[in-house]
Amino acid sequence: MPSVTDLIRPDIANLEAYTPIVPLDVLAERLNLPVERIVKLDANENPYGPSPQALAALAAEPYYAIYPDPEHTRLRAMLSDYTGQPVARIVCGAGADEIIDLLLRLLLQPGDVVLDCPPTFGMYAFDTAVCGGRLVQVPRRADFSLDLPAIEQAAAETQARVLFITSPNNPSGNLTPPTDIERLLKLPLLVVVDEAYIEFAAYQAPEAERRGDIGVSAWVGRYANLVVLRTFSKWAGLAGLRVGYGLLTEELAAHIWKIKQPYNVNLAAQVAAQASLQDLEYLQANIGRIVAERERMLVALAQLPWLQVYPSRANFILCRVLDGDALHLKQALERQGILIRYYHKATLRDCIRISIGTATQNQAVLEALARWQVDRLE
Ligand SMILES: Cc1ncc(COP(=O)(O)O)c(C=O)c1O
């Protein structure tokens, strides 16, 4: 018998393994700190967690021994109220991540091209590779806006099937103006707008949202080639339960239903998401706290002359370390139990991304940054 690797798809066999995140308890042990002392600001999670109603609904659910609803009937009905889109244009997944995977499995044949615009979320590249596609990257401009002519050129040259646009973008935090998206929707490809963080941009901007200046979910159905991704991981604090959704045309949805695992969204996730949609006032108040803290952090970080701070409409802030070693900074914070994200790639060098935590956690970050600066100069 030859190596079993010979039985594996060669493109997967040659794929580089990704580095999994270290679970909180393992990390706490490694750092020799109690888990409660860890200030986890490296994955844009919600520091306030789920709504109490979601936790109560999880505890009260009597049917965990029964398979969950494969059509997510109740959740989709509630999402229809939440988004203003008809139920037939909503598909739920185990996180927005699963919708990315389903879309690419639906669209890609070996070698087909996917476009994304780095620096951006890594799952588009990951799923493209797993699905046998070819990723072509069109870097963002220095201010992280999209380079529209370059995208149009790449689309024409590669006959790309899909374009991913993240708005607000992770890790840069900026929104893409809907007018840019409107222009890109003229391209002969599927435009997937990932709005995982849109609730933080839309907070207290109902007028702008109504005008369509923030997100593009209202356009789903009007454009045959538009998909919008959303999630409960960020604004609703359910990252650990894995529940997200896509807004897409009935035509595309019909094909997704054919390839989706029937029980892709587990019962706990459905129960918690439904209860969250019934507790919007509570969750909106937490979004408000996060947005207020983001604004405070933007000002406080901008006081540090060795940091370049980028504006953000999401629940995190990207900073470039202008003087000093960004990796060293990340590691120094980690030793104190503060976790942030470090970037050092061709499209993003010497950068850190700090998720917005509670006021106490954010204060700990500011103090640790001030200490690092003093230690470094001594
Ligand atoms: C832009 C973006 N899209 C999607 C996701 C993943 O969402 P989910 O937890 O629903 O899979 C993330 C998570 O960090 C993200 O940053």
mmCIF file of N, CA and C in Angstrom, residues 4 24 29 55 65 80 89 136 140 152 162 166 195 207 229 248 267 324 363 375:
data_model
loop_
_atom_site.group_PDB
_atom_site.id
_atom_site.type_symbol
_atom_site.label_atom_id
_atom_site.label_comp_id
_atom_site.label_asym_id
_atom_site.label_seq_id
_atom_site.Cartn_x
_atom_site.Cartn_y
_atom_site.Cartn_z
ATOM 1 N N VAL A 4 -1.101 6.816 2.256
ATOM 2 C CA VAL A 4 -2.509 7.238 2.096
ATOM 3 C C VAL A 4 -2.581 8.644 1.516
ATOM 4 N N LEU A 24 -8.722 29.234 25.370
ATOM 5 C CA LEU A 24 -8.482 30.134 26.492
ATOM 6 C C LEU A 24 -7.833 29.432 27.688
ATOM 7 N N GLU A 29 -3.105 28.566 31.166
ATOM 8 C CA GLU A 29 -2.135 27.676 31.804
ATOM 9 C C GLU A 29 -0.713 28.027 31.360
ATOM 10 N N LEU A 55 -29.368 32.979 27.112
ATOM 11 C CA LEU A 55 -28.872 31.977 28.068
ATOM 12 C C LEU A 55 -30.036 31.248 28.727
ATOM 13 N N ALA A 65 -32.412 16.266 22.491
ATOM 14 C CA ALA A 65 -32.244 14.892 21.991
ATOM 15 C C ALA A 65 -32.791 14.716 20.578
ATOM 16 N N SER A 80 -36.256 37.574 8.876
ATOM 17 C CA SER A 80 -36.958 38.328 7.842
ATOM 18 C C SER A 80 -37.428 39.660 8.437
ATOM 19 N N ARG A 89 -35.187 34.467 0.838
ATOM 20 C CA ARG A 89 -33.851 34.991 0.507
ATOM 21 C C ARG A 89 -32.865 34.849 1.665
ATOM 22 N N VAL A 136 -7.069 35.384 -6.508
ATOM 23 C CA VAL A 136 -6.328 36.532 -7.051
ATOM 24 C C VAL A 136 -6.643 37.720 -6.147
ATOM 25 N N ARG A 140 -6.009 46.635 -1.368
ATOM 26 C CA ARG A 140 -6.671 47.919 -1.114
ATOM 27 C C ARG A 140 -5.660 49.045 -1.232
ATOM 28 N N GLU A 152 -11.773 45.792 -11.489
ATOM 29 C CA GLU A 152 -12.432 45.584 -12.792
ATOM 30 C C GLU A 152 -11.473 44.936 -13.791
ATOM 31 N N VAL A 162 -16.217 35.062 -8.414
ATOM 32 C CA VAL A 162 -16.676 35.657 -7.161
ATOM 33 C C VAL A 162 -15.734 36.773 -6.739
ATOM 34 N N THR A 166 -15.493 43.123 2.136
ATOM 35 C CA THR A 166 -15.829 43.098 3.558
ATOM 36 C C THR A 166 -16.093 44.524 4.011
ATOM 37 N N GLU A 195 -20.928 41.545 5.756
ATOM 38 C CA GLU A 195 -21.317 42.591 6.709
ATOM 39 C C GLU A 195 -21.307 42.063 8.146
ATOM 40 N N GLU A 207 -30.672 57.174 10.052
ATOM 41 C CA GLU A 207 -30.924 57.975 8.853
ATOM 42 C C GLU A 207 -30.034 57.509 7.692
ATOM 43 N N LEU A 229 -23.465 38.722 3.662
ATOM 44 C CA LEU A 229 -23.229 37.802 4.781
ATOM 45 C C LEU A 229 -23.398 38.543 6.098
ATOM 46 N N LEU A 248 -29.583 36.346 -0.040
ATOM 47 C CA LEU A 248 -29.273 36.083 -1.449
ATOM 48 C C LEU A 248 -30.547 35.881 -2.240
ATOM 49 N N LEU A 267 -29.249 22.909 17.355
ATOM 50 C CA LEU A 267 -30.428 23.419 18.053
ATOM 51 C C LEU A 267 -30.066 24.553 19.013
ATOM 52 N N GLY A 324 9.244 51.113 16.887
ATOM 53 C CA GLY A 324 9.274 49.929 17.750
ATOM 54 C C GLY A 324 8.809 48.716 16.974
ATOM 55 N N GLN A 363 -8.963 49.888 29.414
ATOM 56 C CA GLN A 363 -8.044 50.650 30.253
ATOM 57 C C GLN A 363 -6.751 49.854 30.458
ATOM 58 N N ASP A 375 9.157 51.151 29.116
ATOM 59 C CA ASP A 375 10.156 50.062 29.225
ATOM 60 C C ASP A 375 11.133 50.109 28.056
#
